[in-house]
Amino acid sequence: MRPCRCEDVSGGARACGISFCNSRPKREVIQCVTMLPAPGVFHFLWEITSGAVQEGATVRTIGRLACYRLEDSEVTLTVRHGSTQHQLVVLTGFVEPFLPITGALYMMLGECESIEADGTTVLRARVLNCVEGVNLPQLEDAVSEQRRFFQEREREREREREREGGTSAPHTSAEGPC
Amino acid sequence: MDFEGEPPPEEWGLDPFFFMFAKLYIKDILELKPSNRGRKIHFYKSHPVTKVEILGTVVFKQDREKYTCYGVDDSTGVVRCLCWKNGRQNKVSDSGHSTGVLPGARQQQELQELSTLELGDLIRARGRVQTYREQMEISAYSYCKVDDPTLEVQISWMREVPRLYRKYYDKPRLGSDAVKRPGDTGAAGPLTLSKLVTLMSEQLREFLRESKVSTFCLQDLETVDSLVSVACRPLESVSTEEEAEIAASTAKRVRHVFTHATRKLEEEGLVFVKKYYPVKVYQVTVQDQELLRVTRQIILADCALPCNAEQGCHFLEVFRSVSERFRSVNKAALRQVLDALELSSDIVSSTRSHYVAF
């Protein structure tokens, strides 16, 4: 017997009706417990604007707050890469109220809401943190190091699969999470 | 090892993984294979994993009476982390403060703040991995909110974890079959001429060590039954015509195997050629008392020189002097001689290449 993990329905009563049970947690609890969001893979802002991310994918990115439109709950994040200024629109409905500091670096984690016809990507943030003061080159290095590790690992696994199977099975390898 | 690649339970404690909080990616934690022997042990590439440490963003929160379940995302995966609420199980540790015997009201409030996390906060948790309804989750022994405004903690984590994987986690366990032992003749596979020569050289080494023979020639080896029986083993695969010719005749095979095995020992320095005429006579290096005496005298003489007073004489100087007297002694053989002298405390090595005699 183990303590029941069924949902608390009201004032201490358990959904299953008893305090200790070995029964399966009730269906609505199963749905709640297993519905974890997808992991937010780190992408640089310029990668998102150039279309590396599909609609519905969860991403994590970093950019400078250019402007905040309170009435639309929208924020524009920008970043300069090479000689181009890339920008992205982020919907902040879920993270309001927050303190907007124009020009400061923000890290967001959220889903890709839509990709417009003209190529602009709109993200919806679930997490928006101010990270002003971060060492951007160091962050880029760390992210590249992690990506390199995952790519090596994927190559190693493919080689092992080929060695075992003889024929390489076709598989779509998502780019290594980072 | 039974259970296809799983080490037996008596070997689990020999792997440091069993005791440590492994800093695995959440993706790997979710893919941990449960042991066939029970659900409490999981394996990452033949390492037994019981406890892990994770650092990630809270993306999901579920508050219960006895625990709070946080979904932790480290950008490779999201895992449920159960943070227990009762005082016995929950050790909320903030970096560096000691709670003291009776925490004051302010400290209690601080502890409360550190133990309550919201979506978007960074959490560091250490705990046991367990399976619940066929999904991996972590039951935290300790957890805390990490204050990381400039992402320094996350950056150093992103740099540290691949290094740990490359250096420790992805390496096979020490002592496992995956770690090849030196001198492994690769007994699996067909017996080829080169494998036979390697086998013979090992047999010869053993024989010389046990019998304490000082000098021998190839004809003498042919009188030793144990060595001849090894040399006469039929070959299972030949790669060249020459090898096939050698394999066909027993006498040729025996002569070929003995010659090459002795040459191998000569390269390693265990034997050297004492006499070439009328017949090649081999001398076991460390049994040649004359050679040992002469080497010691050379080192003694060289150490008397003022330039060698501090460190002793260099290996190459000794080699030059010795090879004037014993032409067929190579560097490997001289190393054997110097090791034998050091073992009998006649000389001392002051550095890796310098020797001193007293």
Coordinates of C-alpha atoms in Angstrom, one line a residue:
Chain A
M1 CA 0.0 0.0 0.0
R2 CA 1.3 3.4 -0.7
P3 CA -0.2 6.9 -0.1
C4 CA -2.8 7.6 -2.7
R5 CA -1.8 10.1 -5.3
C6 CA -5.2 10.5 -6.7
E7 CA -6.5 14.1 -7.2
D8 CA -7.7 16.0 -4.2
V9 CA -11.3 16.6 -5.1
S10 CA -12.6 18.7 -2.3
G11 CA -11.5 19.5 1.2
G12 CA -9.2 16.5 1.6
A13 CA -11.4 13.8 0.1
R14 CA -9.7 11.8 -2.5
A15 CA -11.0 11.2 -6.0
C16 CA -10.9 7.4 -5.2
G17 CA -12.7 7.9 -1.9
I18 CA -10.0 6.4 0.4
S19 CA -6.7 7.6 1.8
F20 CA -4.6 4.6 0.9
C21 CA -5.1 2.8 -2.3
N22 CA -3.2 0.8 -4.9
S23 CA -5.6 1.8 -7.5
R24 CA -4.6 3.7 -10.6
P25 CA -5.0 7.4 -10.2
K26 CA -8.2 8.7 -11.8
R27 CA -8.2 9.5 -15.5
E28 CA -8.2 13.3 -15.1
V29 CA -5.1 13.1 -12.9
I30 CA -3.3 10.9 -15.4
Q31 CA -3.9 13.5 -18.0
C32 CA -2.7 16.3 -15.7
V33 CA 0.4 14.4 -14.5
T34 CA 1.6 13.3 -17.9
M35 CA 1.0 16.6 -19.8
L36 CA 4.4 18.1 -19.5
P37 CA 5.4 20.7 -22.1
A38 CA 8.0 19.9 -24.8
P39 CA 11.6 20.9 -24.0
G40 CA 12.7 24.3 -25.2
V41 CA 15.6 23.8 -27.5
F42 CA 17.9 26.8 -27.6
H43 CA 18.0 28.7 -30.9
F44 CA 19.7 31.9 -31.7
L45 CA 17.4 34.7 -32.8
W46 CA 18.9 34.8 -36.3
E47 CA 18.2 31.1 -36.7
I48 CA 14.5 31.5 -35.9
T49 CA 14.1 34.5 -38.3
S50 CA 15.7 32.5 -41.1
G51 CA 13.1 29.7 -40.6
A52 CA 15.0 27.0 -38.7
V53 CA 12.0 26.5 -36.4
Q54 CA 8.7 24.9 -37.3
E55 CA 5.3 26.1 -36.2
G56 CA 4.3 24.7 -32.8
A57 CA 7.9 23.9 -31.8
T58 CA 9.1 24.9 -28.3
V59 CA 12.1 27.2 -28.4
R60 CA 14.3 29.2 -26.1
T61 CA 16.0 32.3 -27.3
I62 CA 17.6 35.6 -26.3
G63 CA 17.3 39.1 -27.6
R64 CA 17.1 42.8 -26.7
L65 CA 13.8 44.4 -25.9
A66 CA 13.2 47.0 -28.6
C67 CA 9.6 47.9 -27.8
Y68 CA 6.7 46.8 -25.8
R69 CA 3.1 47.2 -26.9
L70 CA 1.0 46.8 -23.8
E71 CA -2.4 46.9 -25.6
D72 CA -1.4 44.1 -27.9
S73 CA 0.7 42.3 -25.3
E74 CA 3.6 42.1 -27.8
V75 CA 7.2 42.6 -27.4
T76 CA 9.8 43.0 -30.1
L77 CA 13.2 41.3 -29.5
T78 CA 16.1 42.2 -31.7
V79 CA 19.7 41.1 -32.0
R80 CA 22.5 42.1 -34.3
H81 CA 24.3 39.2 -36.1
G82 CA 27.0 40.1 -38.6
S83 CA 25.8 43.2 -40.2
T84 CA 22.0 42.5 -40.0
Q85 CA 19.6 43.4 -37.4
H86 CA 17.2 40.5 -36.8
Q87 CA 13.9 40.9 -35.0
L88 CA 11.2 38.8 -33.6
V89 CA 7.7 39.4 -32.2
V90 CA 6.9 37.7 -28.9
L91 CA 3.4 37.5 -27.4
T92 CA 3.6 38.1 -23.7
G93 CA 0.0 37.3 -22.6
F94 CA 1.2 34.5 -20.3
V95 CA 4.0 36.3 -18.6
E96 CA 2.4 39.7 -17.8
P97 CA 2.8 41.7 -15.7
F98 CA 6.6 42.0 -16.1
L99 CA 9.0 45.0 -15.9
P100 CA 10.0 46.0 -19.4
I101 CA 13.4 47.5 -19.7
T102 CA 13.9 48.8 -23.2
G103 CA 17.4 47.8 -24.5
A104 CA 17.9 45.1 -21.9
L105 CA 18.5 41.4 -22.9
Y106 CA 15.7 39.0 -22.3
M107 CA 15.6 35.2 -22.4
M108 CA 12.3 33.7 -23.5
L109 CA 11.0 30.2 -23.6
G110 CA 7.9 29.5 -25.5
E111 CA 6.2 28.1 -28.6
C112 CA 6.3 29.2 -32.2
E113 CA 2.8 30.6 -32.6
S114 CA 2.8 31.3 -36.3
I115 CA 5.0 32.0 -39.3
E116 CA 3.6 34.7 -41.4
A117 CA 3.6 34.7 -45.2
D118 CA 6.3 37.4 -45.3
G119 CA 8.5 35.2 -43.1
T120 CA 8.1 37.0 -39.7
T121 CA 7.9 34.5 -36.9
V122 CA 5.6 35.1 -33.9
L123 CA 6.4 33.3 -30.6
R124 CA 4.3 33.1 -27.5
A125 CA 6.3 33.2 -24.3
R126 CA 5.7 31.1 -21.3
V127 CA 8.8 32.3 -19.5
L128 CA 10.4 35.7 -20.0
N129 CA 13.4 36.6 -17.8
C130 CA 15.6 39.7 -17.9
V131 CA 19.2 38.5 -18.4
E132 CA 21.0 41.9 -18.8
G133 CA 24.7 41.4 -18.1
V134 CA 25.0 38.0 -19.7
N135 CA 28.2 37.4 -21.6
L136 CA 26.8 36.7 -25.1
P137 CA 30.0 35.4 -26.7
Q138 CA 30.4 33.0 -23.8
L139 CA 26.8 31.9 -24.1
E140 CA 27.2 31.3 -27.9
D141 CA 30.4 29.2 -27.1
A142 CA 28.6 27.1 -24.6
V143 CA 25.6 26.5 -26.9
S144 CA 28.0 25.6 -29.8
E145 CA 29.9 23.2 -27.5
Q146 CA 26.7 21.5 -26.5
R147 CA 25.5 21.2 -30.1
R148 CA 28.9 19.8 -31.2
F149 CA 28.6 17.2 -28.5
F150 CA 25.1 16.1 -29.6
Q151 CA 26.2 16.0 -33.2
E152 CA 29.2 13.8 -32.4
R153 CA 26.9 11.5 -30.4
E154 CA 24.4 11.2 -33.2
R155 CA 27.2 10.4 -35.6
E156 CA 28.5 7.7 -33.2
R157 CA 25.0 6.2 -32.9
E158 CA 24.6 6.1 -36.7
R159 CA 27.9 4.4 -37.1
E160 CA 26.9 1.8 -34.5
R161 CA 23.6 1.2 -36.2
E162 CA 25.3 0.7 -39.5
R163 CA 27.7 -1.7 -38.0
E164 CA 24.9 -3.7 -36.4
G165 CA 22.3 -3.5 -39.1
G166 CA 24.4 -3.5 -42.1
T167 CA 22.1 -1.0 -43.8
S168 CA 21.6 2.4 -42.4
A169 CA 17.9 2.8 -41.5
P170 CA 16.4 6.0 -42.8
H171 CA 15.6 8.3 -39.9
T172 CA 15.0 11.9 -39.6
S173 CA 17.4 13.1 -37.0
A174 CA 16.2 16.3 -35.5
E175 CA 19.1 18.6 -35.0
G176 CA 20.7 18.0 -31.7
P177 CA 19.0 19.7 -28.8
C178 CA 21.2 22.2 -27.1
Chain B
M1 CA 27.8 -10.6 -17.5
D2 CA 24.3 -11.9 -18.1
F3 CA 21.1 -9.9 -18.9
E4 CA 22.7 -8.7 -22.1
G5 CA 25.2 -6.1 -21.2
E6 CA 24.1 -5.5 -17.6
P7 CA 26.9 -6.1 -15.1
P8 CA 26.1 -8.5 -12.2
P9 CA 24.9 -6.9 -8.9
E10 CA 28.2 -7.7 -7.2
E11 CA 30.0 -5.4 -9.6
W12 CA 27.6 -2.4 -9.2
G13 CA 29.4 -1.0 -6.2
L14 CA 32.7 -1.0 -8.1
D15 CA 31.4 1.6 -10.4
P16 CA 31.5 5.2 -9.0
F17 CA 28.2 5.9 -10.8
F18 CA 26.4 3.8 -8.2
F19 CA 27.1 6.3 -5.5
M20 CA 27.3 9.6 -7.2
F21 CA 24.6 12.1 -8.3
A22 CA 25.2 11.9 -12.0
K23 CA 24.8 15.1 -14.0
L24 CA 23.0 13.6 -16.9
Y25 CA 21.0 15.4 -19.6
I26 CA 17.2 15.1 -18.9
K27 CA 16.9 13.5 -22.3
D28 CA 19.2 10.7 -21.1
I29 CA 17.4 10.4 -17.8
L30 CA 14.1 9.9 -19.6
E31 CA 15.8 7.2 -21.7
L32 CA 17.4 5.3 -18.8
K33 CA 16.8 1.6 -19.1
P34 CA 15.4 -0.1 -16.0
S35 CA 17.3 -3.1 -14.9
N36 CA 15.9 -6.6 -15.6
R37 CA 16.5 -7.3 -11.9
G38 CA 14.2 -4.7 -10.5
R39 CA 12.8 -1.3 -11.1
K40 CA 15.0 0.6 -8.6
I41 CA 18.2 0.4 -10.7
H42 CA 18.6 2.0 -14.1
F43 CA 21.4 1.8 -16.5
Y44 CA 23.2 4.4 -18.7
K45 CA 25.5 2.5 -21.1
S46 CA 26.2 -0.3 -18.5
H47 CA 26.7 2.2 -15.7
P48 CA 24.3 1.7 -12.8
V49 CA 22.5 5.0 -12.1
T50 CA 20.6 5.5 -8.9
K51 CA 20.8 9.3 -8.3
V52 CA 21.0 12.3 -10.5
E53 CA 21.5 16.0 -10.3
I54 CA 19.6 18.3 -12.7
L55 CA 19.6 22.1 -13.4
G56 CA 16.8 23.5 -15.4
T57 CA 13.9 25.9 -15.7
V58 CA 10.6 25.2 -14.0
V59 CA 8.0 24.9 -16.8
F60 CA 5.3 23.1 -14.9
K61 CA 4.1 23.2 -11.3
Q62 CA 1.6 21.0 -9.5
D63 CA 1.1 21.6 -5.8
R64 CA 0.0 18.7 -3.7
E65 CA -0.5 18.3 0.0
K66 CA 2.7 16.4 0.6
Y67 CA 4.8 17.4 -2.3
T68 CA 5.2 19.8 -5.2
C69 CA 5.8 18.4 -8.6
Y70 CA 7.9 20.6 -10.8
G71 CA 8.5 20.0 -14.5
V72 CA 12.1 20.8 -15.1
D73 CA 13.4 21.7 -18.6
D74 CA 17.1 21.8 -19.4
S75 CA 16.5 22.2 -23.2
T76 CA 17.1 18.5 -23.9
G77 CA 14.0 17.2 -22.1
V78 CA 11.4 17.8 -19.4
V79 CA 11.2 15.6 -16.4
R80 CA 8.9 15.6 -13.3
C81 CA 10.7 16.4 -10.1
L82 CA 9.0 15.7 -6.8
C83 CA 10.0 18.0 -4.1
W84 CA 8.7 16.7 -0.7
K85 CA 7.2 19.2 1.7
N86 CA 7.6 17.5 5.1
G87 CA 10.6 18.6 7.2
R88 CA 12.4 15.2 7.4
Q89 CA 12.7 14.6 3.7
N90 CA 13.1 18.1 2.4
K91 CA 16.5 19.6 2.9
V92 CA 16.3 23.0 1.3
S93 CA 19.9 24.1 0.9
D94 CA 20.7 27.6 -0.3
S95 CA 24.3 28.1 -1.4
G96 CA 26.4 28.5 1.6
H97 CA 24.0 29.5 4.5
S98 CA 23.7 27.2 7.5
T99 CA 20.3 27.0 8.9
G100 CA 21.4 26.8 12.5
V101 CA 19.6 25.0 15.3
L102 CA 16.6 27.3 15.6
P103 CA 16.2 29.3 12.5
G104 CA 15.0 32.9 13.2
A105 CA 11.9 34.3 11.6
R106 CA 13.8 36.1 8.8
Q107 CA 15.8 32.9 8.0
Q108 CA 12.6 30.9 8.0
Q109 CA 11.1 33.4 5.6
E110 CA 14.2 33.1 3.4
L111 CA 14.0 29.3 3.4
Q112 CA 10.4 29.6 2.5
E113 CA 11.2 31.8 -0.5
L114 CA 14.0 29.5 -1.6
S115 CA 11.8 26.4 -1.4
T116 CA 8.9 27.9 -3.3
L117 CA 9.5 28.1 -7.0
E118 CA 7.4 29.6 -9.7
L119 CA 7.3 29.1 -13.5
G120 CA 10.4 30.4 -15.0
D121 CA 12.7 30.0 -12.0
L122 CA 15.9 28.0 -12.2
I123 CA 15.9 24.9 -10.0
R124 CA 18.9 22.7 -9.0
A125 CA 17.7 19.3 -7.6
R126 CA 19.5 16.2 -6.5
G127 CA 17.6 13.1 -6.1
R128 CA 16.8 9.5 -6.8
V129 CA 15.4 8.4 -10.2
Q130 CA 12.3 6.3 -10.1
T131 CA 9.7 5.0 -12.5
Y132 CA 6.1 5.9 -12.0
R133 CA 3.5 4.7 -14.4
E134 CA 6.2 3.9 -17.0
Q135 CA 7.6 7.4 -16.9
M136 CA 10.8 8.5 -15.3
E137 CA 10.7 11.0 -12.5
I138 CA 13.0 12.3 -9.9
S139 CA 12.3 12.2 -6.2
A140 CA 14.4 15.0 -4.9
Y141 CA 16.5 14.6 -1.7
S142 CA 17.4 18.3 -1.9
Y143 CA 16.5 21.2 -4.2
C144 CA 16.8 24.9 -4.3
K145 CA 16.1 28.0 -6.4
V146 CA 19.2 29.3 -8.2
D147 CA 19.6 33.0 -8.6
D148 CA 21.1 33.4 -12.0
P149 CA 20.5 36.8 -13.5
T150 CA 23.4 36.7 -15.9
L151 CA 23.1 33.0 -16.9
E152 CA 26.6 32.2 -15.5
V153 CA 25.4 29.0 -13.7
Q154 CA 23.6 27.8 -16.9
I155 CA 26.6 28.6 -19.1
S156 CA 29.0 26.7 -16.9
W157 CA 26.6 23.8 -16.7
M158 CA 26.4 23.7 -20.5
R159 CA 30.2 23.6 -20.7
E160 CA 30.7 21.1 -17.9
V161 CA 28.3 18.4 -18.8
P162 CA 29.7 17.5 -22.3
R163 CA 33.1 17.3 -20.7
L164 CA 31.8 14.9 -18.0
Y165 CA 30.1 12.8 -20.7
R166 CA 33.3 12.6 -22.8
K167 CA 35.6 11.9 -19.9
Y168 CA 33.6 9.6 -17.7
Y169 CA 30.0 8.8 -18.6
D170 CA 30.5 7.5 -22.1
K171 CA 33.6 5.5 -21.2
P172 CA 33.0 1.8 -20.3
R173 CA 33.4 0.7 -16.7
L174 CA 36.9 -0.1 -15.6
G175 CA 37.3 -3.9 -15.7
S176 CA 34.5 -4.5 -18.1
D177 CA 34.9 -6.6 -21.2
A178 CA 34.7 -3.5 -23.3
V179 CA 38.0 -2.3 -22.0
K180 CA 40.6 -4.3 -23.9
R181 CA 43.3 -5.8 -21.7
P182 CA 46.9 -5.2 -22.9
G183 CA 48.5 -8.3 -24.4
D184 CA 45.1 -9.5 -25.6
T185 CA 46.0 -11.8 -28.5
G186 CA 42.5 -11.5 -29.8
A187 CA 41.8 -15.1 -29.2
A188 CA 38.5 -14.8 -30.9
G189 CA 38.8 -15.3 -34.6
P190 CA 40.7 -17.7 -36.8
L191 CA 44.3 -18.5 -35.9
T192 CA 46.6 -16.8 -38.4
L193 CA 50.3 -17.0 -38.6
S194 CA 50.8 -13.6 -36.9
K195 CA 48.5 -14.6 -34.1
L196 CA 50.5 -17.8 -33.7
V197 CA 53.8 -15.8 -33.5
T198 CA 52.3 -13.6 -30.8
L199 CA 51.1 -16.6 -28.9
M200 CA 54.5 -18.2 -29.2
S201 CA 56.3 -15.1 -28.0
E202 CA 54.2 -15.1 -24.9
Q203 CA 54.8 -18.8 -24.3
L204 CA 58.6 -18.2 -24.8
R205 CA 58.6 -15.3 -22.4
E206 CA 56.9 -17.5 -19.7
F207 CA 59.3 -20.4 -20.4
L208 CA 62.4 -18.2 -20.1
R209 CA 61.2 -16.7 -16.9
E210 CA 60.3 -20.0 -15.3
S211 CA 63.3 -22.1 -16.4
K212 CA 65.8 -19.2 -15.7
V213 CA 67.7 -20.2 -18.9
S214 CA 70.6 -17.9 -19.6
T215 CA 71.6 -18.6 -23.2
F216 CA 69.8 -20.6 -25.9
C217 CA 69.8 -21.0 -29.6
L218 CA 66.8 -21.8 -31.9
Q219 CA 67.7 -25.5 -32.1
D220 CA 67.5 -25.8 -28.3
L221 CA 63.9 -24.4 -28.4
E222 CA 62.9 -27.2 -30.8
T223 CA 63.7 -29.7 -28.0
V224 CA 61.1 -28.2 -25.7
D225 CA 57.9 -30.1 -26.1
S226 CA 55.5 -27.5 -24.8
L227 CA 56.8 -24.9 -27.2
V228 CA 56.9 -27.2 -30.2
S229 CA 53.3 -28.3 -29.6
V230 CA 52.2 -24.6 -29.7
A231 CA 54.1 -24.0 -32.9
C232 CA 52.6 -27.1 -34.5
R233 CA 49.0 -25.8 -34.2
P234 CA 47.3 -25.9 -37.5
L235 CA 46.5 -22.5 -39.0
E236 CA 42.9 -21.7 -39.6
S237 CA 43.4 -18.9 -42.1
V238 CA 46.2 -17.8 -44.4
S239 CA 46.4 -14.5 -46.2
T240 CA 49.4 -14.8 -48.6
E241 CA 50.9 -17.6 -50.7
E242 CA 54.1 -17.4 -48.7
E243 CA 52.0 -18.0 -45.5
A244 CA 50.3 -20.9 -47.2
E245 CA 53.7 -22.4 -48.1
I246 CA 54.9 -22.0 -44.5
A247 CA 51.7 -23.5 -43.2
A248 CA 52.0 -26.5 -45.4
S249 CA 55.3 -27.8 -43.9
T250 CA 55.5 -28.4 -40.2
A251 CA 59.3 -27.9 -40.1
K252 CA 59.0 -24.5 -41.9
R253 CA 56.2 -23.4 -39.7
V254 CA 58.1 -24.3 -36.5
R255 CA 61.3 -22.5 -37.7
H256 CA 59.3 -19.4 -38.8
V257 CA 57.4 -19.2 -35.6
F258 CA 60.5 -19.6 -33.4
T259 CA 62.5 -17.1 -35.4
H260 CA 59.8 -14.4 -35.3
A261 CA 58.9 -14.9 -31.7
T262 CA 62.5 -14.6 -30.7
R263 CA 62.9 -11.5 -32.8
K264 CA 59.9 -10.0 -31.0
L265 CA 61.5 -10.7 -27.6
E266 CA 64.7 -9.1 -29.0
E267 CA 62.8 -5.9 -29.9
E268 CA 61.3 -5.8 -26.4
G269 CA 64.8 -6.2 -25.0
L270 CA 64.2 -9.4 -23.1
V271 CA 66.9 -11.2 -25.1
F272 CA 69.9 -10.1 -27.2
V273 CA 72.2 -11.9 -29.6
K274 CA 75.4 -12.9 -27.8
K275 CA 77.1 -14.8 -30.6
Y276 CA 76.5 -14.9 -34.3
Y277 CA 79.0 -17.5 -35.4
P278 CA 79.0 -20.5 -35.7
V279 CA 75.3 -20.5 -34.6
K280 CA 73.2 -17.6 -33.3
V281 CA 73.1 -17.7 -29.6
Y282 CA 70.6 -15.6 -27.7
Q283 CA 71.3 -14.3 -24.2
V284 CA 68.5 -13.5 -21.7
T285 CA 69.3 -9.9 -20.9
V286 CA 68.8 -9.8 -17.2
Q287 CA 70.7 -13.1 -16.7
D288 CA 73.9 -11.7 -18.2
Q289 CA 76.0 -10.9 -15.0
E290 CA 78.8 -9.4 -17.1
L291 CA 76.4 -6.9 -18.8
L292 CA 75.0 -5.9 -15.4
R293 CA 78.4 -5.4 -13.9
V294 CA 79.7 -3.4 -16.8
T295 CA 76.6 -1.2 -16.9
R296 CA 77.0 -0.4 -13.2
Q297 CA 80.6 0.4 -13.6
I298 CA 79.8 2.8 -16.5
I299 CA 77.2 4.6 -14.4
L300 CA 79.6 4.8 -11.4
A301 CA 82.3 6.3 -13.6
D302 CA 80.0 8.8 -15.3
C303 CA 78.5 9.9 -12.1
A304 CA 82.0 10.9 -10.9
L305 CA 82.1 13.6 -13.6
P306 CA 81.3 17.1 -12.4
C307 CA 78.6 17.7 -15.0
N308 CA 76.6 14.7 -13.8
A309 CA 77.1 15.4 -10.1
E310 CA 73.6 16.8 -9.6
Q311 CA 71.2 14.5 -11.5
G312 CA 73.3 11.5 -12.5
C313 CA 74.1 10.3 -15.9
H314 CA 71.5 10.3 -18.7
F315 CA 70.2 7.1 -20.3
L316 CA 71.6 7.9 -23.7
E317 CA 75.1 8.4 -22.3
V318 CA 75.0 5.0 -20.7
F319 CA 73.6 3.5 -23.9
R320 CA 76.5 4.9 -25.9
S321 CA 79.1 3.5 -23.5
V322 CA 77.4 0.1 -23.2
S323 CA 76.9 -0.4 -27.0
E324 CA 80.7 0.1 -27.5
R325 CA 81.2 -3.0 -25.4
F326 CA 78.0 -5.0 -26.3
R327 CA 77.1 -4.1 -29.9
S328 CA 73.8 -6.0 -30.1
V329 CA 72.3 -4.6 -26.9
N330 CA 69.4 -2.2 -28.0
K331 CA 67.7 0.5 -26.0
A332 CA 64.9 -1.7 -24.8
A333 CA 67.5 -4.3 -23.5
L334 CA 69.4 -1.6 -21.7
R335 CA 66.1 -0.4 -20.0
Q336 CA 65.7 -4.0 -18.8
V337 CA 69.2 -4.0 -17.4
L338 CA 68.7 -0.7 -15.6
D339 CA 65.4 -1.9 -14.2
A340 CA 67.1 -5.1 -12.9
L341 CA 69.9 -3.0 -11.3
E342 CA 67.4 -0.7 -9.7
L343 CA 65.5 -3.7 -8.3
S344 CA 68.6 -4.9 -6.7
S345 CA 69.3 -1.4 -5.4
D346 CA 72.6 -1.1 -7.2
I347 CA 71.5 2.1 -8.9
V348 CA 68.8 4.7 -8.3
S349 CA 66.9 6.6 -11.0
S350 CA 66.8 10.3 -10.0
T351 CA 64.5 11.2 -13.0
R352 CA 62.9 9.1 -15.7
S353 CA 66.1 9.2 -17.8
H354 CA 68.8 9.8 -15.2
Y355 CA 70.6 7.2 -13.1
V356 CA 72.9 7.4 -10.1
A357 CA 75.2 4.7 -8.7
F358 CA 76.8 4.5 -5.3

